[in-house]
Amino acid sequence: RLRLTRSISSLLPLVLLLSPPLSFSAFSPSPSLFASAARPTPPHLPPHSNTRREAKMSATEYDDKIPEAPDSVWRLTSTDEGDDGSAGADDANLFTPTAVPPLFISHGAPYHALDHTSEESLAWKRLGALYRRAGISGVVVISAHWEEDYPTVTVGDRELPTIHDFYGFPRQLYEVKYPALCDSELAERVGELLAEAGMQPRAEKERGIDHGTWVPLIHMFPHADVAVVQVSLKKGLSPDEHWKLGKALSQLKTEGILVMGSGAATHNLQSIDFGGGEPPLWAKEFNDWLHDVISGFSTVEVARQFKRITSHPAFSLAHPRSEHIIPILVAAAAAIGDADEDEKARASVARPSVTSTGDIGFSFSSSDRTGVGKRAIQKWSMRTMSMDAYVFFPFEEE
């Protein structure tokens, strides 16, 4: 009885996360929402300070050393899961500006933003540094915590407000500000791709970023100098619709843009236990299935399995509501693109080479990898919440 009481009371800080996400839909469904009309620059920002071209910085402008990640959670190594070992200790040939690998992150509870030494935050720092070293110039985030009637895009050259979409946490968490800069050029490109796919995108000029976005980004890109655009989920949470959304964004990976889904590999807040412990069978079965599909199946079979993900026997326990798993479909589809109809499709990677001056160059070639992605982080939190993250192999666009 005491254990049950403690378990129930421990859920109180997370109660808002069980509620439907906030809706920000006060805008016109005009077909010209994503016209390339000039927008005024906010007075507190220098002109074009956040365009994705200028946001791009060379590796020499950052710390040369890639931060370490604990071996207990870090899985993105060249010897893991059958890779050929060509990249050395880290599978660094995945992270290139030629084809940026889409990413899925389990963002966990908001308090991760305050802990800069946890296993998760250290692993996120390493992921961010690897993407940074590749020279990405922007990130498009699809978070579990924003749903609209139509896919909706943050637009404008502006600082995106930090949304504290939770309550009951320590006061200092509500003082956290992540000054992400939205980029109108990138937002226009996202809207254009969604419109071409027939998804009727909408523009959002006021909304900021929720904790599904800023909690991992505060560790991945602590200087907040990578352009950020957030895209909403579509109400109804249809797997088919969100696979289509990801395919629409697939061209971004060849334009120096990271497409990142942020949710959770498993997410049942009614079953969590802050005391930890061995995950229950249903959590392990769903988590293992997810890994098996991503690491071992063809592009066509991954698309088939993900579109019917809600039929998995453990799904209703792993995800009583599907908003936290849907972002992984977007990331996977962004990586695979039209290869979801080609049984023989192979991931394309850029092989690294180092010049005499120490610069890194890349040559683009097909890969003998199996599966469509690789687990980057493996960790259980609060007994039933998987914090797993996946880097998806970029497949060539026709």
Tab-separated table of N, CA, C and O in Angstrom, residues 6 9 18 24 33-34 42 48 87 105 175 188 195 200 205 212 215 255 270 284 313-314 325 328 336 349 392:
chain	number	residue	atom	x	y	z
A	6	ARG	N	3.248	5.917	-2.908
A	6	ARG	CA	4.400	6.646	-3.432
A	6	ARG	C	4.359	6.721	-4.949
A	6	ARG	O	4.688	7.737	-5.547
A	9	SER	N	1.735	9.338	-6.035
A	9	SER	CA	2.158	10.706	-5.752
A	9	SER	C	3.288	11.138	-6.664
A	9	SER	O	3.410	12.318	-7.001
A	18	LEU	N	-0.236	13.932	-19.485
A	18	LEU	CA	-1.283	12.978	-19.846
A	18	LEU	C	-2.421	13.649	-20.594
A	18	LEU	O	-3.260	12.991	-21.199
A	24	PHE	N	-2.700	25.493	-31.047
A	24	PHE	CA	-2.482	26.862	-31.470
A	24	PHE	C	-2.922	26.948	-32.932
A	24	PHE	O	-2.128	26.785	-33.844
A	33	LEU	N	0.033	30.877	-47.619
A	33	LEU	CA	0.703	31.001	-46.325
A	33	LEU	C	2.201	30.916	-46.453
A	33	LEU	O	2.945	31.524	-45.688
A	34	PHE	N	2.672	30.118	-47.411
A	34	PHE	CA	4.110	29.919	-47.537
A	34	PHE	C	4.678	30.630	-48.746
A	34	PHE	O	5.682	30.224	-49.306
A	42	PRO	N	12.729	41.050	-36.376
A	42	PRO	CA	12.490	41.586	-35.038
A	42	PRO	C	13.609	42.548	-34.639
A	42	PRO	O	14.784	42.310	-34.971
A	48	HIS	N	18.937	39.030	-40.721
A	48	HIS	CA	19.324	37.720	-41.237
A	48	HIS	C	20.289	36.972	-40.320
A	48	HIS	O	21.051	36.129	-40.768
A	87	ALA	N	34.478	3.035	-39.742
A	87	ALA	CA	34.471	4.389	-39.198
A	87	ALA	C	35.244	4.532	-37.899
A	87	ALA	O	35.317	5.599	-37.340
A	105	ILE	N	14.601	10.853	-31.126
A	105	ILE	CA	15.062	10.941	-29.740
A	105	ILE	C	13.882	10.722	-28.794
A	105	ILE	O	12.781	11.239	-29.026
A	175	GLU	N	12.403	28.560	-15.306
A	175	GLU	CA	13.278	29.680	-15.644
A	175	GLU	C	14.197	29.352	-16.820
A	175	GLU	O	14.920	30.218	-17.306
A	188	GLU	N	9.870	28.279	-44.988
A	188	GLU	CA	9.271	28.318	-46.311
A	188	GLU	C	9.545	27.014	-47.066
A	188	GLU	O	8.664	26.485	-47.756
A	195	ALA	N	3.313	21.205	-48.925
A	195	ALA	CA	2.264	21.579	-49.876
A	195	ALA	C	2.358	20.724	-51.135
A	195	ALA	O	1.336	20.285	-51.682
A	200	GLN	N	-1.534	20.308	-47.199
A	200	GLN	CA	-2.210	21.542	-46.795
A	200	GLN	C	-1.617	22.145	-45.511
A	200	GLN	O	-2.317	22.334	-44.508
A	205	LYS	N	2.770	31.866	-36.579
A	205	LYS	CA	3.674	33.005	-36.424
A	205	LYS	C	3.987	33.363	-34.979
A	205	LYS	O	4.799	34.256	-34.736
A	212	GLY	N	9.405	18.940	-25.740
A	212	GLY	CA	9.868	17.862	-26.597
A	212	GLY	C	10.963	18.308	-27.542
A	212	GLY	O	11.760	17.492	-28.017
A	215	VAL	N	14.188	20.429	-24.637
A	215	VAL	CA	14.932	19.611	-23.667
A	215	VAL	C	16.129	18.920	-24.322
A	215	VAL	O	17.259	19.037	-23.840
A	255	GLU	N	19.974	18.689	-47.993
A	255	GLU	CA	20.113	20.144	-47.983
A	255	GLU	C	20.738	20.642	-46.681
A	255	GLU	O	20.605	21.807	-46.320
A	270	GLN	N	1.336	5.995	-16.516
A	270	GLN	CA	0.628	5.374	-15.408
A	270	GLN	C	1.394	4.189	-14.829
A	270	GLN	O	1.045	3.706	-13.755
A	284	LYS	N	9.610	-4.348	-22.641
A	284	LYS	CA	10.778	-4.912	-23.315
A	284	LYS	C	10.411	-5.481	-24.680
A	284	LYS	O	11.175	-5.340	-25.647
A	313	PRO	N	0.971	-6.371	-30.394
A	313	PRO	CA	0.256	-6.843	-29.187
A	313	PRO	C	0.511	-6.018	-27.932
A	313	PRO	O	-0.368	-5.918	-27.075
A	314	ALA	N	1.704	-5.416	-27.819
A	314	ALA	CA	2.026	-4.645	-26.617
A	314	ALA	C	1.822	-3.149	-26.812
A	314	ALA	O	2.131	-2.366	-25.901
A	325	ILE	N	5.060	7.987	-30.112
A	325	ILE	CA	5.740	7.078	-31.035
A	325	ILE	C	5.612	7.552	-32.482
A	325	ILE	O	6.473	7.238	-33.319
A	328	ILE	N	8.641	8.876	-34.598
A	328	ILE	CA	9.650	7.973	-35.148
A	328	ILE	C	9.293	7.587	-36.580
A	328	ILE	O	10.186	7.341	-37.409
A	336	ILE	N	14.066	7.311	-45.503
A	336	ILE	CA	13.825	6.337	-46.568
A	336	ILE	C	13.309	6.993	-47.840
A	336	ILE	O	13.688	6.618	-48.948
A	349	VAL	N	25.865	6.373	-48.014
A	349	VAL	CA	26.680	7.015	-46.995
A	349	VAL	C	27.836	7.738	-47.651
A	349	VAL	O	28.233	7.431	-48.776
A	392	PHE	N	18.814	7.279	-38.397
A	392	PHE	CA	18.343	6.567	-39.586
A	392	PHE	C	19.286	6.801	-40.766
A	392	PHE	O	19.712	7.928	-40.998
